PDB file of C-alpha atoms in Angstrom:
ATOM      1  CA  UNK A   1       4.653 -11.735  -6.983  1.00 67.00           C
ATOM      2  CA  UNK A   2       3.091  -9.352  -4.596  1.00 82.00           C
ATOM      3  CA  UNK A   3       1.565 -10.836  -1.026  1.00 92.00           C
ATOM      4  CA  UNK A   4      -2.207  -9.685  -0.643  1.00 92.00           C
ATOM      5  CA  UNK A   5      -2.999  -8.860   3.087  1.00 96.00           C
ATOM      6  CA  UNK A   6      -5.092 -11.640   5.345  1.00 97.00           C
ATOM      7  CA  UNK A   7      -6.945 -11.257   8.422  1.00 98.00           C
ATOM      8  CA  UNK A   8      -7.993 -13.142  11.151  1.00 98.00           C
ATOM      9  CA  UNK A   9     -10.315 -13.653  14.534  1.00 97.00           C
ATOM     10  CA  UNK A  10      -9.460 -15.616  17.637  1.00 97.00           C
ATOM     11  CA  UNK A  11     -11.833 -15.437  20.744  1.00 96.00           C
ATOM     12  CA  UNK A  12      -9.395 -15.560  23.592  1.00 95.00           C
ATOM     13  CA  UNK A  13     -10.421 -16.128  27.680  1.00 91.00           C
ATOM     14  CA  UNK A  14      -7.318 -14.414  29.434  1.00 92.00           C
ATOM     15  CA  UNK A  15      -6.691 -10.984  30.596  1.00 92.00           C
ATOM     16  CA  UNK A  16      -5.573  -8.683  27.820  1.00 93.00           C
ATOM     17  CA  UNK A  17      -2.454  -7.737  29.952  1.00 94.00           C
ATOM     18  CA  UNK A  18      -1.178 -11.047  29.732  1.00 94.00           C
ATOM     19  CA  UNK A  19      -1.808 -11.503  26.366  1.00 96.00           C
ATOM     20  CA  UNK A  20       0.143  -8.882  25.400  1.00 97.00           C
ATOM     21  CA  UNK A  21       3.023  -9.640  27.287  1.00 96.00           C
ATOM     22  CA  UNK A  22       2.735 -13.278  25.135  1.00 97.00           C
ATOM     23  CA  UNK A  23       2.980 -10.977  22.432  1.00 97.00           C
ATOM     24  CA  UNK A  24       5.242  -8.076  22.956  1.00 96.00           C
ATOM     25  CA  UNK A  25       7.971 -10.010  24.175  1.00 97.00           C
ATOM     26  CA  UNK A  26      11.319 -12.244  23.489  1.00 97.00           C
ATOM     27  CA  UNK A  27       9.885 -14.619  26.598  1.00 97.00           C
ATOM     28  CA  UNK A  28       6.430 -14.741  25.812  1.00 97.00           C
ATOM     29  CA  UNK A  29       6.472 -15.406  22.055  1.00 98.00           C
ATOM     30  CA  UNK A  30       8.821 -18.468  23.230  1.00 97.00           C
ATOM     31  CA  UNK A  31       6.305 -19.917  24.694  1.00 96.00           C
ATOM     32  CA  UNK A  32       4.369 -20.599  21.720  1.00 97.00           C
ATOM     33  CA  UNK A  33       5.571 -18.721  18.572  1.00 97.00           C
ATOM     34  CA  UNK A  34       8.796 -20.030  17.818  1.00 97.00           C
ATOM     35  CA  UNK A  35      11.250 -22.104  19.737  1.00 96.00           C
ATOM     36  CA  UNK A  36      13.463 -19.842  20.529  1.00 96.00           C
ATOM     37  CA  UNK A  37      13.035 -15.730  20.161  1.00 97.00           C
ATOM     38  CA  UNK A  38      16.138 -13.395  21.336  1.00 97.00           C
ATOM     39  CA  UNK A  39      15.588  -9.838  21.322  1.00 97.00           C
ATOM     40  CA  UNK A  40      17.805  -7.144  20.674  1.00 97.00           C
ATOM     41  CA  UNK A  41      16.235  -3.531  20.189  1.00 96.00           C
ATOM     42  CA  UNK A  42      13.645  -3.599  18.183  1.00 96.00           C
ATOM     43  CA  UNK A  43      14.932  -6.732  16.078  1.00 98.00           C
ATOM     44  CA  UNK A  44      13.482  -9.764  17.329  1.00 98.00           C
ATOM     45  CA  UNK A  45      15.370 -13.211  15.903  1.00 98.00           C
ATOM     46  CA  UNK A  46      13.023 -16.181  15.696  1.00 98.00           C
ATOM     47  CA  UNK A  47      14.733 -19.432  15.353  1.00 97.00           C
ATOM     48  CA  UNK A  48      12.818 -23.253  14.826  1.00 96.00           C
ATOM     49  CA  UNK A  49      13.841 -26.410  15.674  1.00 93.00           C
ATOM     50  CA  UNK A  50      17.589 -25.197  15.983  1.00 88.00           C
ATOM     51  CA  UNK A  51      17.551 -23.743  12.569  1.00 92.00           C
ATOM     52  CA  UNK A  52      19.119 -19.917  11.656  1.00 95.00           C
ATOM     53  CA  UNK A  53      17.278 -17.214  13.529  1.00 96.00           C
ATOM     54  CA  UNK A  54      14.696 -15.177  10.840  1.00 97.00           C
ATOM     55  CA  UNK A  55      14.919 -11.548  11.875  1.00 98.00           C
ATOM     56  CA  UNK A  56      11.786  -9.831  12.633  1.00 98.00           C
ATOM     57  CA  UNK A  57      11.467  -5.728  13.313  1.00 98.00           C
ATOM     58  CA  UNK A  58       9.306  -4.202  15.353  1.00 98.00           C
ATOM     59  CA  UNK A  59       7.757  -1.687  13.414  1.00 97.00           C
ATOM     60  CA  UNK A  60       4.914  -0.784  15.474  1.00 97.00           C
ATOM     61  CA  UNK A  61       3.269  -1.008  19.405  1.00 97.00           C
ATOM     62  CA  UNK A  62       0.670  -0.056  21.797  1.00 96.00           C
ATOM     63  CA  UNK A  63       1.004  -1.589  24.944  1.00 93.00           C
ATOM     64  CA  UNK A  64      -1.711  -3.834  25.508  1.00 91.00           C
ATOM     65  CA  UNK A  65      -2.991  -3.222  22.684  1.00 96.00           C
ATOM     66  CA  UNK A  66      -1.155  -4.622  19.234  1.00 97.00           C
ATOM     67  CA  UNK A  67       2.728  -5.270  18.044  1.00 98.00           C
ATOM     68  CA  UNK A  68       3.560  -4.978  14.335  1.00 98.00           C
ATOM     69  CA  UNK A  69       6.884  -6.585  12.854  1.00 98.00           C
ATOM     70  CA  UNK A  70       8.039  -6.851   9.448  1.00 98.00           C
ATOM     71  CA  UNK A  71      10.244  -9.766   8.290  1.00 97.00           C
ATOM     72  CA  UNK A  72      13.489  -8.804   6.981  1.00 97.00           C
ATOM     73  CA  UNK A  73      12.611 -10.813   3.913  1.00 94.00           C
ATOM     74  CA  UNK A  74       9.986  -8.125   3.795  1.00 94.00           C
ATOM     75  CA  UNK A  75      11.892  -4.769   4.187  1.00 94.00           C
ATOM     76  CA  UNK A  76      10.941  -1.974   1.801  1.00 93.00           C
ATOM     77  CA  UNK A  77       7.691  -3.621   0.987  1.00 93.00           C
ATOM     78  CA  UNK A  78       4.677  -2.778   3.065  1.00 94.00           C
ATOM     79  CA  UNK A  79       3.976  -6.570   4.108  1.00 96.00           C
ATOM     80  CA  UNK A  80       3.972  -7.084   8.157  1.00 97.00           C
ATOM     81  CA  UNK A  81       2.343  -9.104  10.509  1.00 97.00           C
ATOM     82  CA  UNK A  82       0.273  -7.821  13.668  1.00 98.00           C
ATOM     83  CA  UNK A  83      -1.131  -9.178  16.329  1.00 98.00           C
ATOM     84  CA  UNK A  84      -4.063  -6.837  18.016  1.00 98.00           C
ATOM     85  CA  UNK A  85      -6.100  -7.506  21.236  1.00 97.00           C
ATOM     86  CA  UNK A  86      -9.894  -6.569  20.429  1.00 97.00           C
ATOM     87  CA  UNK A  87     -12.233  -6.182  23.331  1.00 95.00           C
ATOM     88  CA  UNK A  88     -16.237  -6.013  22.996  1.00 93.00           C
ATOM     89  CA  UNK A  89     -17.163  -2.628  24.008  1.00 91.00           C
ATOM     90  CA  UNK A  90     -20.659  -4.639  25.063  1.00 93.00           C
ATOM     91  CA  UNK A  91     -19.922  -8.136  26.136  1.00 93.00           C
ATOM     92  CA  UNK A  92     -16.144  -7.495  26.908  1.00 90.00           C
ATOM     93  CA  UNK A  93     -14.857 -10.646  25.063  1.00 93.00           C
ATOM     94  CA  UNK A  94     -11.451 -10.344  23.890  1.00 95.00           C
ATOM     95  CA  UNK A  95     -10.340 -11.394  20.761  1.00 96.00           C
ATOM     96  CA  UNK A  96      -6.994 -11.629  19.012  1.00 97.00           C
ATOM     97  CA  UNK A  97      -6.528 -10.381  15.840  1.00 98.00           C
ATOM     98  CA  UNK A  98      -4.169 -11.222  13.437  1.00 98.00           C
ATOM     99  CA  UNK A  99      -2.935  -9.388   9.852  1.00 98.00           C
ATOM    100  CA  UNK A 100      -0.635 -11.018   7.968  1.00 98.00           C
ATOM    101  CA  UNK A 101       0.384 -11.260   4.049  1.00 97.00           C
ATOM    102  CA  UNK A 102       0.689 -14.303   1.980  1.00 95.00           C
ATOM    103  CA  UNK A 103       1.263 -15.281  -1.906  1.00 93.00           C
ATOM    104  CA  UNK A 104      -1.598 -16.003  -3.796  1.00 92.00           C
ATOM    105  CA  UNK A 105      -2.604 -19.843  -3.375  1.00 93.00           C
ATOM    106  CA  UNK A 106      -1.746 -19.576   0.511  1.00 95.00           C
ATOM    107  CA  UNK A 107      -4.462 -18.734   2.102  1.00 95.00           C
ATOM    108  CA  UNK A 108      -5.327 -21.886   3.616  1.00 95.00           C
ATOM    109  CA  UNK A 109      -2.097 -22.944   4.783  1.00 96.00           C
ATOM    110  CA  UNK A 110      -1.270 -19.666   6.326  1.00 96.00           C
ATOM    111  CA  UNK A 111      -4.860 -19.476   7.942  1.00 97.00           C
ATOM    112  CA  UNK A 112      -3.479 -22.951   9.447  1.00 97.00           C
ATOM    113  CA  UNK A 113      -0.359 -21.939  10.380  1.00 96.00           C
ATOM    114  CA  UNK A 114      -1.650 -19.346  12.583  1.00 97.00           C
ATOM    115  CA  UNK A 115      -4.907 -21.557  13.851  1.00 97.00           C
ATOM    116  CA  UNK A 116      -2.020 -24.137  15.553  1.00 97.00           C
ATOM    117  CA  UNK A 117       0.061 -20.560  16.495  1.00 97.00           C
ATOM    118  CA  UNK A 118      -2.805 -19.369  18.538  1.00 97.00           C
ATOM    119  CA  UNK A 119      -3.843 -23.536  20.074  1.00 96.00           C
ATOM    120  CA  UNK A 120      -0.075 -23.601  21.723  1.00 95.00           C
ATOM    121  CA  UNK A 121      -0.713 -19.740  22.818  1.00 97.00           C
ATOM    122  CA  UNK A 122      -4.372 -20.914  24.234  1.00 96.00           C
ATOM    123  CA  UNK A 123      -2.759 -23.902  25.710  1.00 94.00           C
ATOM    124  CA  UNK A 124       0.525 -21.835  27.483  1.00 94.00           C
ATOM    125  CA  UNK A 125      -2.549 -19.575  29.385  1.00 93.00           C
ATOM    126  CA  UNK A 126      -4.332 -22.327  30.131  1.00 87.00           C
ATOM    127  CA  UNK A 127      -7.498 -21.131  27.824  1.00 73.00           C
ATOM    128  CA  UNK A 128      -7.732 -24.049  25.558  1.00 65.00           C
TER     129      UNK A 128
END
């Protein structure tokens, strides 16, 4: 069964450069995406609660601007996930947006999953 794409908004109150280093790297993703994240190239390995490390590949960047991987699960599909800083041309807020695929049924969880992603991130830069 194919994933279908999902999308979705976070108002953030930090500095986009520090954002992106939360994103764009082994360290900063860590803090609040997965337990443990080793980097190596391009390939980023994600680990959880001392489980096997998931391979993730950095398919895409801009610094300070977004980071696109693609799960290995998801190799030679077009499924990826991305994480892009937004800021208001007018009222300067940043945002966080995030792109991601999920089966059909998921929506709900996955928008969940990444609502408690983005708390521990707001939390770690103290903008909770």
């Amino acid at each position: 069964m194919a994933k279908h794409k999902v999308h979705y908004e976070f108002p953030m109150h930090c500095l986009s450069e520090i954002l992106y280093e939360y994103l764009a790297t082994a360290e900063g993703l860590s803090e609040w995406f997965a337990d443990e994240v080793v980097e190596k190239g391009d390939d980023f390995y994600f680990s959880w609660g001392g489980g096997p490390a998931e391979k993730a590949t950095l398919i895409r960047y801009k610094p300070e601007g977004f980071v696109r991987f693609r799960w290995e699960e998801d190799e030679g599909t077009k499924n990826f996930f991305e994480m892009t800083i937004v800021i208001d041309d007018i009222t300067e807020d940043l945002s966080l947006n995030i792109t991601d695929f999920c089966d059909e049924g998921d929506e709900e969880e996955n928008a969940m999953y990444w609502e408690n992603l983005i708390e521990n991130l707001r939390i770690k830069l103290g903008a909770a």
